[in-house]
Amino acid sequence: QSALTQPPSASGSPGQSVAISCTGTSSDVGGYNSVSWYQQHPDKAPKLIIFEVNKRPSGVPDRFSGSKSGNTASLTVSGLQAEDEADYYCSSYAGRYNSVFGGGTKLTVL
Amino acid sequence: EVQLVQSGGGLVQPGGSLRLSCAASGFTFSGYWMTWARQAPGKGLEWVANINVDGSEKYYVDSVKGRFTISRDNAKKSLHLQMDSLRVEDTAVYYCALNNAWRFDPWGQGARVTVSS
């Protein structure tokens, strides 16, 4: 039940693209396609933005995309906007009906 | 509208107990797994517990096993987290969430739990 590894911070200027990684093991990220990403603004509840590695819920802009290679999943935010500044968390199914989150990445829009 | 509204939380002394609740509306509650997660002050999200559709299967993070109990009342469309033997390190905002094939959406508004003497 070790947390997934995310970089503590990421940044980019408006209009640029930024990628956030999420590294686990073959027992979680690498073993299942149940990787999700959440956006959390200060003092707000998390919001689902990507599920099943690369699917977007309705209403989430297509500027947000997800991918996975081996034990590492990635979230890419294209065309950065000021409102994208938030904390981002990945999560994965970890087997035996357990779940695991990443440590979180603070995205700053310069 | 799918919605989860939380209640409970507060200040409790170490060793004490607290019960959190989560009222569901806008979806067939009895058809979905549910999840509790928490976020310590200034820290990241941590998965706490999962419960299956009829409450017969419950799964916990190691740090709360034997102290926390997740339960549900499908007739009342409610989810609960009974927290006993609370420790200072359990201080966090606790969230309930609809668990749909291991994606958590939506989330409740959160309930703050502070364990302190």
mmCIF file of C-alpha atoms in Angstrom, chain B residues 20-65:
data_model
loop_
_atom_site.group_PDB
_atom_site.id
_atom_site.type_symbol
_atom_site.label_atom_id
_atom_site.label_comp_id
_atom_site.label_asym_id
_atom_site.label_seq_id
_atom_site.Cartn_x
_atom_site.Cartn_y
_atom_site.Cartn_z
ATOM 1 C CA LEU B 20 -18.979 10.122 9.703
ATOM 2 C CA SER B 21 -21.991 9.839 7.418
ATOM 3 C CA CYS B 22 -22.558 10.400 3.715
ATOM 4 C CA ALA B 23 -26.055 10.781 2.231
ATOM 5 C CA ALA B 24 -26.433 9.828 -1.421
ATOM 6 C CA SER B 25 -28.960 11.067 -3.964
ATOM 7 C CA GLY B 26 -29.455 11.096 -7.724
ATOM 8 C CA PHE B 27 -28.267 7.539 -8.422
ATOM 9 C CA THR B 28 -29.026 3.923 -7.563
ATOM 10 C CA PHE B 29 -26.999 3.801 -4.356
ATOM 11 C CA SER B 30 -27.339 0.031 -3.935
ATOM 12 C CA GLY B 31 -25.697 -0.543 -7.308
ATOM 13 C CA TYR B 32 -22.293 0.934 -6.563
ATOM 14 C CA TRP B 33 -19.266 0.367 -4.390
ATOM 15 C CA MET B 34 -18.424 3.307 -2.141
ATOM 16 C CA THR B 35 -15.136 4.660 -0.838
ATOM 17 C CA TRP B 36 -13.729 6.801 1.976
ATOM 18 C CA ALA B 37 -10.522 8.774 1.453
ATOM 19 C CA ARG B 38 -8.770 11.350 3.621
ATOM 20 C CA GLN B 39 -6.370 14.257 3.343
ATOM 21 C CA ALA B 40 -4.177 15.297 6.272
ATOM 22 C CA PRO B 41 -3.447 19.019 6.594
ATOM 23 C CA GLY B 42 -1.143 20.113 3.768
ATOM 24 C CA LYS B 43 -0.792 16.534 2.546
ATOM 25 C CA GLY B 44 -2.025 14.398 -0.323
ATOM 26 C CA LEU B 45 -5.022 12.127 -0.664
ATOM 27 C CA GLU B 46 -5.001 8.733 1.034
ATOM 28 C CA TRP B 47 -7.423 5.899 0.320
ATOM 29 C CA VAL B 48 -9.048 4.677 3.567
ATOM 30 C CA ALA B 49 -11.725 2.064 2.826
ATOM 31 C CA ASN B 50 -13.923 0.466 0.154
ATOM 32 C CA ILE B 51 -17.273 -1.314 0.587
ATOM 33 C CA ASN B 52 -19.103 -3.445 -1.967
ATOM 34 C CA VAL B 53 -22.702 -2.992 -3.095
ATOM 35 C CA ASP B 54 -24.414 -4.939 -0.307
ATOM 36 C CA GLY B 55 -21.919 -4.242 2.456
ATOM 37 C CA SER B 56 -20.687 -7.822 2.703
ATOM 38 C CA GLU B 57 -17.123 -6.981 1.655
ATOM 39 C CA LYS B 58 -14.992 -4.273 3.263
ATOM 40 C CA TYR B 59 -11.392 -3.327 2.588
ATOM 41 C CA TYR B 60 -9.116 -0.973 4.530
ATOM 42 C CA VAL B 61 -5.728 0.681 4.353
ATOM 43 C CA ASP B 62 -3.401 -1.030 6.835
ATOM 44 C CA SER B 63 -3.133 2.011 9.120
ATOM 45 C CA VAL B 64 -6.849 1.919 10.066
ATOM 46 C CA LYS B 65 -7.520 -1.831 10.129
#
